[in-house]
mmCIF file of C-alpha atoms in Angstrom:
data_model
loop_
_atom_site.group_PDB
_atom_site.id
_atom_site.type_symbol
_atom_site.label_atom_id
_atom_site.label_comp_id
_atom_site.label_asym_id
_atom_site.label_seq_id
_atom_site.Cartn_x
_atom_site.Cartn_y
_atom_site.Cartn_z
ATOM 1 C CA UNK A 1 -10.423 27.903 31.417
ATOM 2 C CA UNK A 2 -11.555 24.486 32.642
ATOM 3 C CA UNK A 3 -9.540 22.845 35.454
ATOM 4 C CA UNK A 4 -6.871 20.368 34.405
ATOM 5 C CA UNK A 5 -8.439 16.987 33.748
ATOM 6 C CA UNK A 6 -5.603 14.669 32.702
ATOM 7 C CA UNK A 7 -1.847 14.355 32.339
ATOM 8 C CA UNK A 8 -0.465 12.437 29.366
ATOM 9 C CA UNK A 9 3.028 11.068 29.983
ATOM 10 C CA UNK A 10 5.095 9.146 27.465
ATOM 11 C CA UNK A 11 7.673 6.663 28.725
ATOM 12 C CA UNK A 12 9.974 5.866 25.775
ATOM 13 C CA UNK A 13 12.133 2.755 26.110
ATOM 14 C CA UNK A 14 15.097 2.447 23.763
ATOM 15 C CA UNK A 15 16.554 -0.575 21.981
ATOM 16 C CA UNK A 16 18.004 -1.893 25.262
ATOM 17 C CA UNK A 17 15.510 -2.405 28.061
ATOM 18 C CA UNK A 18 16.321 -0.617 31.306
ATOM 19 C CA UNK A 19 15.063 -2.533 34.370
ATOM 20 C CA UNK A 20 14.664 0.763 36.232
ATOM 21 C CA UNK A 21 11.585 1.379 34.083
ATOM 22 C CA UNK A 22 9.440 -0.492 36.595
ATOM 23 C CA UNK A 23 10.290 2.095 39.251
ATOM 24 C CA UNK A 24 9.450 4.823 36.731
ATOM 25 C CA UNK A 25 5.922 3.472 36.429
ATOM 26 C CA UNK A 26 5.560 2.956 40.168
ATOM 27 C CA UNK A 27 6.556 6.574 40.705
ATOM 28 C CA UNK A 28 3.704 7.728 38.454
ATOM 29 C CA UNK A 29 1.254 5.954 40.742
ATOM 30 C CA UNK A 30 2.681 7.710 43.810
ATOM 31 C CA UNK A 31 2.755 11.083 42.035
ATOM 32 C CA UNK A 32 -0.967 11.228 41.286
ATOM 33 C CA UNK A 33 -2.363 12.253 44.626
ATOM 34 C CA UNK A 34 -6.118 11.839 45.071
ATOM 35 C CA UNK A 35 -7.552 14.288 42.546
ATOM 36 C CA UNK A 36 -5.234 13.974 39.556
ATOM 37 C CA UNK A 37 -5.842 11.823 36.497
ATOM 38 C CA UNK A 38 -2.903 10.522 34.454
ATOM 39 C CA UNK A 39 -2.541 8.160 31.536
ATOM 40 C CA UNK A 40 0.766 6.815 30.233
ATOM 41 C CA UNK A 41 1.956 5.855 26.775
ATOM 42 C CA UNK A 42 4.477 3.010 26.840
ATOM 43 C CA UNK A 43 6.483 3.361 23.626
ATOM 44 C CA UNK A 44 8.960 0.495 23.690
ATOM 45 C CA UNK A 45 11.595 -0.030 21.029
ATOM 46 C CA UNK A 46 13.257 -2.991 22.787
ATOM 47 C CA UNK A 47 10.370 -5.470 22.409
ATOM 48 C CA UNK A 48 11.847 -7.074 25.534
ATOM 49 C CA UNK A 49 9.638 -9.473 27.481
ATOM 50 C CA UNK A 50 10.152 -7.308 30.563
ATOM 51 C CA UNK A 51 8.698 -4.317 28.730
ATOM 52 C CA UNK A 52 5.653 -6.394 27.811
ATOM 53 C CA UNK A 53 5.267 -7.296 31.485
ATOM 54 C CA UNK A 54 5.235 -3.580 32.326
ATOM 55 C CA UNK A 55 2.184 -3.253 30.144
ATOM 56 C CA UNK A 56 0.469 -6.004 32.113
ATOM 57 C CA UNK A 57 1.556 -4.804 35.555
ATOM 58 C CA UNK A 58 0.547 -1.179 35.036
ATOM 59 C CA UNK A 59 -2.508 -1.717 32.866
ATOM 60 C CA UNK A 60 -4.561 0.666 35.010
ATOM 61 C CA UNK A 61 -2.538 3.719 33.961
ATOM 62 C CA UNK A 62 -1.321 2.701 30.491
ATOM 63 C CA UNK A 63 -3.604 4.071 27.806
ATOM 64 C CA UNK A 64 -1.401 3.321 24.806
ATOM 65 C CA UNK A 65 1.206 0.615 24.280
ATOM 66 C CA UNK A 66 3.542 -0.102 21.385
ATOM 67 C CA UNK A 67 6.411 -2.607 21.210
ATOM 68 C CA UNK A 68 8.919 -2.800 18.393
ATOM 69 C CA UNK A 69 11.117 -0.512 16.265
ATOM 70 C CA UNK A 70 10.532 3.218 16.145
ATOM 71 C CA UNK A 71 12.210 6.299 14.697
ATOM 72 C CA UNK A 72 13.974 7.354 17.895
ATOM 73 C CA UNK A 73 13.233 8.795 21.309
ATOM 74 C CA UNK A 74 11.707 12.098 20.198
ATOM 75 C CA UNK A 75 9.435 10.347 17.700
ATOM 76 C CA UNK A 76 8.327 7.918 20.421
ATOM 77 C CA UNK A 77 7.509 10.813 22.764
ATOM 78 C CA UNK A 78 5.370 12.490 20.090
ATOM 79 C CA UNK A 79 3.707 9.171 19.263
ATOM 80 C CA UNK A 80 2.564 8.760 22.849
ATOM 81 C CA UNK A 81 1.250 12.310 23.107
ATOM 82 C CA UNK A 82 -0.633 11.994 19.825
ATOM 83 C CA UNK A 83 -2.220 8.691 20.835
ATOM 84 C CA UNK A 84 -3.812 9.932 24.059
ATOM 85 C CA UNK A 85 -6.065 12.793 25.081
ATOM 86 C CA UNK A 86 -5.099 15.034 27.980
ATOM 87 C CA UNK A 87 -4.588 18.647 28.981
ATOM 88 C CA UNK A 88 -0.931 18.420 30.040
ATOM 89 C CA UNK A 89 1.964 16.541 28.514
ATOM 90 C CA UNK A 90 5.378 15.427 29.691
ATOM 91 C CA UNK A 91 7.704 12.475 29.458
ATOM 92 C CA UNK A 92 9.793 10.262 31.682
ATOM 93 C CA UNK A 93 12.789 8.268 30.576
ATOM 94 C CA UNK A 94 13.228 4.768 31.939
ATOM 95 C CA UNK A 95 15.695 6.036 34.566
ATOM 96 C CA UNK A 96 13.507 8.949 35.755
ATOM 97 C CA UNK A 97 11.114 8.873 38.697
ATOM 98 C CA UNK A 98 8.475 11.320 39.838
ATOM 99 C CA UNK A 99 8.381 12.237 43.513
ATOM 100 C CA UNK A 100 5.271 11.483 45.586
ATOM 101 C CA UNK A 101 2.379 13.845 44.785
ATOM 102 C CA UNK A 102 4.407 15.637 42.083
ATOM 103 C CA UNK A 103 1.543 15.569 39.582
ATOM 104 C CA UNK A 104 -0.947 16.701 42.203
ATOM 105 C CA UNK A 105 1.347 19.653 42.982
ATOM 106 C CA UNK A 106 1.598 20.600 39.308
ATOM 107 C CA UNK A 107 -2.142 20.179 38.713
ATOM 108 C CA UNK A 108 -2.888 22.523 41.592
ATOM 109 C CA UNK A 109 -0.549 25.187 40.211
ATOM 110 C CA UNK A 110 -2.150 25.029 36.780
ATOM 111 C CA UNK A 111 -5.677 25.115 38.157
ATOM 112 C CA UNK A 112 -4.915 28.162 40.292
ATOM 113 C CA UNK A 113 -3.102 29.963 37.467
ATOM 114 C CA UNK A 114 -5.020 29.437 34.198
ATOM 115 C CA UNK A 115 -2.718 31.821 32.313
ATOM 116 C CA UNK A 116 0.315 29.560 32.854
ATOM 117 C CA UNK A 117 1.449 27.290 30.004
ATOM 118 C CA UNK A 118 4.489 25.524 31.488
ATOM 119 C CA UNK A 119 5.177 24.398 35.058
ATOM 120 C CA UNK A 120 8.542 23.014 36.076
ATOM 121 C CA UNK A 121 10.319 22.276 39.325
ATOM 122 C CA UNK A 122 13.513 20.960 40.797
ATOM 123 C CA UNK A 123 15.004 17.509 40.302
ATOM 124 C CA UNK A 124 17.244 15.541 42.565
ATOM 125 C CA UNK A 125 20.222 13.892 40.892
ATOM 126 C CA UNK A 126 21.149 10.279 41.480
ATOM 127 C CA UNK A 127 24.557 9.308 40.124
ATOM 128 C CA UNK A 128 27.118 6.531 40.434
ATOM 129 C CA UNK A 129 28.941 8.777 42.885
ATOM 130 C CA UNK A 130 26.126 9.695 45.229
ATOM 131 C CA UNK A 131 23.863 6.627 44.988
ATOM 132 C CA UNK A 132 24.460 5.866 48.662
ATOM 133 C CA UNK A 133 24.478 9.496 49.810
ATOM 134 C CA UNK A 134 21.908 12.225 50.099
ATOM 135 C CA UNK A 135 20.657 13.261 46.635
ATOM 136 C CA UNK A 136 21.826 16.605 45.295
ATOM 137 C CA UNK A 137 19.675 19.123 43.460
ATOM 138 C CA UNK A 138 20.021 19.687 39.733
ATOM 139 C CA UNK A 139 22.625 22.479 39.575
ATOM 140 C CA UNK A 140 21.373 24.112 36.367
ATOM 141 C CA UNK A 141 17.688 24.574 37.245
ATOM 142 C CA UNK A 142 16.629 28.203 37.685
ATOM 143 C CA UNK A 143 13.432 30.278 37.511
ATOM 144 C CA UNK A 144 12.346 31.262 33.981
ATOM 145 C CA UNK A 145 14.307 34.014 32.258
ATOM 146 C CA UNK A 146 15.984 34.754 28.901
ATOM 147 C CA UNK A 147 18.898 32.673 30.228
ATOM 148 C CA UNK A 148 16.963 29.747 28.749
ATOM 149 C CA UNK A 149 18.138 30.847 25.299
ATOM 150 C CA UNK A 150 21.747 30.063 26.182
ATOM 151 C CA UNK A 151 21.453 27.418 28.911
ATOM 152 C CA UNK A 152 18.985 24.618 29.575
ATOM 153 C CA UNK A 153 17.676 25.713 32.978
ATOM 154 C CA UNK A 154 14.781 23.218 32.976
ATOM 155 C CA UNK A 155 14.982 19.595 34.096
ATOM 156 C CA UNK A 156 12.961 17.554 31.607
ATOM 157 C CA UNK A 157 11.176 15.034 33.903
ATOM 158 C CA UNK A 158 10.108 17.909 36.175
ATOM 159 C CA UNK A 159 8.492 19.897 33.342
ATOM 160 C CA UNK A 160 4.855 19.773 32.206
ATOM 161 C CA UNK A 161 3.344 21.667 29.287
ATOM 162 C CA UNK A 162 -0.205 22.635 28.443
ATOM 163 C CA UNK A 163 -1.112 20.861 25.206
ATOM 164 C CA UNK A 164 -2.422 24.043 23.604
ATOM 165 C CA UNK A 165 0.986 25.693 24.090
ATOM 166 C CA UNK A 166 2.758 22.584 22.763
ATOM 167 C CA UNK A 167 0.689 22.677 19.588
ATOM 168 C CA UNK A 168 1.279 26.404 19.135
ATOM 169 C CA UNK A 169 5.045 25.810 19.356
ATOM 170 C CA UNK A 170 4.899 23.036 16.745
ATOM 171 C CA UNK A 171 5.376 20.039 19.024
ATOM 172 C CA UNK A 172 8.611 18.217 19.722
ATOM 173 C CA UNK A 173 11.261 18.130 16.988
ATOM 174 C CA UNK A 174 11.516 14.444 16.112
ATOM 175 C CA UNK A 175 14.773 14.955 14.197
ATOM 176 C CA UNK A 176 16.698 15.625 17.420
ATOM 177 C CA UNK A 177 18.413 12.918 19.452
ATOM 178 C CA UNK A 178 19.931 14.828 22.404
ATOM 179 C CA UNK A 179 18.395 18.294 22.707
ATOM 180 C CA UNK A 180 14.701 17.744 21.984
ATOM 181 C CA UNK A 181 13.819 18.976 25.469
ATOM 182 C CA UNK A 182 15.809 22.227 25.412
ATOM 183 C CA UNK A 183 14.751 22.928 21.833
ATOM 184 C CA UNK A 184 11.109 22.554 22.884
ATOM 185 C CA UNK A 185 11.453 24.872 25.899
ATOM 186 C CA UNK A 186 13.082 27.538 23.711
ATOM 187 C CA UNK A 187 10.383 27.339 21.053
ATOM 188 C CA UNK A 188 7.694 27.548 23.730
ATOM 189 C CA UNK A 189 9.284 30.731 25.077
ATOM 190 C CA UNK A 190 9.678 32.132 21.556
ATOM 191 C CA UNK A 191 5.944 31.560 21.027
ATOM 192 C CA UNK A 192 4.961 33.471 24.146
ATOM 193 C CA UNK A 193 4.318 30.586 26.536
ATOM 194 C CA UNK A 194 4.116 31.627 30.194
ATOM 195 C CA UNK A 195 6.507 29.642 32.395
ATOM 196 C CA UNK A 196 6.135 29.035 36.129
ATOM 197 C CA UNK A 197 8.834 27.615 38.408
ATOM 198 C CA UNK A 198 8.284 25.888 41.742
ATOM 199 C CA UNK A 199 11.150 24.949 44.030
ATOM 200 C CA UNK A 200 9.356 21.702 44.879
ATOM 201 C CA UNK A 201 11.363 18.598 43.916
ATOM 202 C CA UNK A 202 9.217 16.904 41.294
ATOM 203 C CA UNK A 203 11.506 14.139 40.035
ATOM 204 C CA UNK A 204 14.643 12.091 40.505
ATOM 205 C CA UNK A 205 17.044 11.852 37.570
ATOM 206 C CA UNK A 206 19.846 9.345 37.078
ATOM 207 C CA UNK A 207 23.130 10.641 35.709
ATOM 208 C CA UNK A 208 25.444 7.787 34.817
ATOM 209 C CA UNK A 209 28.113 6.890 32.310
ATOM 210 C CA UNK A 210 25.824 4.418 30.557
ATOM 211 C CA UNK A 211 23.077 6.952 29.843
ATOM 212 C CA UNK A 212 22.539 9.138 26.798
ATOM 213 C CA UNK A 213 23.095 12.146 29.048
ATOM 214 C CA UNK A 214 26.621 10.847 29.550
ATOM 215 C CA UNK A 215 27.438 11.097 25.843
ATOM 216 C CA UNK A 216 29.194 14.123 24.389
ATOM 217 C CA UNK A 217 29.875 13.558 20.714
ATOM 218 C CA UNK A 218 29.770 15.441 17.420
ATOM 219 C CA UNK A 219 26.021 14.962 16.969
ATOM 220 C CA UNK A 220 25.260 16.337 20.425
ATOM 221 C CA UNK A 221 27.525 19.344 19.861
ATOM 222 C CA UNK A 222 25.774 20.005 16.564
ATOM 223 C CA UNK A 223 22.338 19.875 18.186
ATOM 224 C CA UNK A 224 23.433 22.153 21.041
ATOM 225 C CA UNK A 225 24.807 24.628 18.520
ATOM 226 C CA UNK A 226 21.583 24.533 16.518
ATOM 227 C CA UNK A 227 19.517 25.481 19.594
ATOM 228 C CA UNK A 228 21.765 28.140 21.066
ATOM 229 C CA UNK A 229 22.518 29.987 17.826
ATOM 230 C CA UNK A 230 18.842 30.793 17.226
ATOM 231 C CA UNK A 231 18.905 33.509 19.881
ATOM 232 C CA UNK A 232 22.576 34.049 20.785
ATOM 233 C CA UNK A 233 25.658 35.531 19.205
ATOM 234 C CA UNK A 234 28.560 33.477 17.899
ATOM 235 C CA UNK A 235 30.607 34.303 21.011
ATOM 236 C CA UNK A 236 27.809 33.431 23.431
ATOM 237 C CA UNK A 237 27.093 30.229 21.537
ATOM 238 C CA UNK A 238 30.731 29.189 21.727
ATOM 239 C CA UNK A 239 30.825 29.902 25.464
ATOM 240 C CA UNK A 240 27.688 27.811 25.931
ATOM 241 C CA UNK A 241 29.130 24.788 24.141
ATOM 242 C CA UNK A 242 32.301 25.087 26.217
ATOM 243 C CA UNK A 243 30.248 25.268 29.420
ATOM 244 C CA UNK A 244 28.341 22.115 28.444
ATOM 245 C CA UNK A 245 31.658 20.365 27.786
ATOM 246 C CA UNK A 246 33.047 21.449 31.162
ATOM 247 C CA UNK A 247 29.929 20.192 32.918
ATOM 248 C CA UNK A 248 30.139 16.871 31.098
ATOM 249 C CA UNK A 249 33.816 16.463 31.933
ATOM 250 C CA UNK A 250 33.337 17.207 35.633
ATOM 251 C CA UNK A 251 30.262 14.982 35.918
ATOM 252 C CA UNK A 252 31.277 11.927 33.923
ATOM 253 C CA UNK A 253 35.042 11.914 33.469
ATOM 254 C CA UNK A 254 36.667 12.751 36.791
#
């Protein structure tokens, strides 16, 4: 198998522009290292002037740019992947940042292990509580195992997928609003993708009350149930939903 040539990353921006998106793009520049090629799709629903300026500021790494209404975050992610050519795909939300040399680290792992389809690592969590303190590691991230069928053990901005495996799994489900990442990981595993975990910290993730991650409503419960029930019993599925609710309560409500 040929060495990895290019990462394709989509940065979807929702109806309300997040000013942290500039740091997201800057982090991609620092994550490249010297031997790693990356191109970014800016899929912007806000049509905000600041989003247009991102396209001008980061023209060197943006290979596709769209401003205006879309069909949601998952559809925007797929749009960016489809618009650009590259061996590996991933996405960063406007409040995610890659750590320095993260992409170079991932590229090296793929090149040395051509049988691997998915590489993921740790994330550090930035929240309203610990913004001035030392970052904490994502508590749910674990090495690959069947636990993935009942718990999302992968942090989305720290996960990169070989395009051939993505296509075999059917791509991202654009009908999902909250669980498109977990649903994709599960379908990759169901389709025989080989996962590799590194304990390197590959990204920083913001957990705050104003983010989509901070929402726990009927639609999110329904999407969680849809993912977990594909491979788990009724009892296990119920326990999983309860565990997600407990995590949400402890993280965002106390």
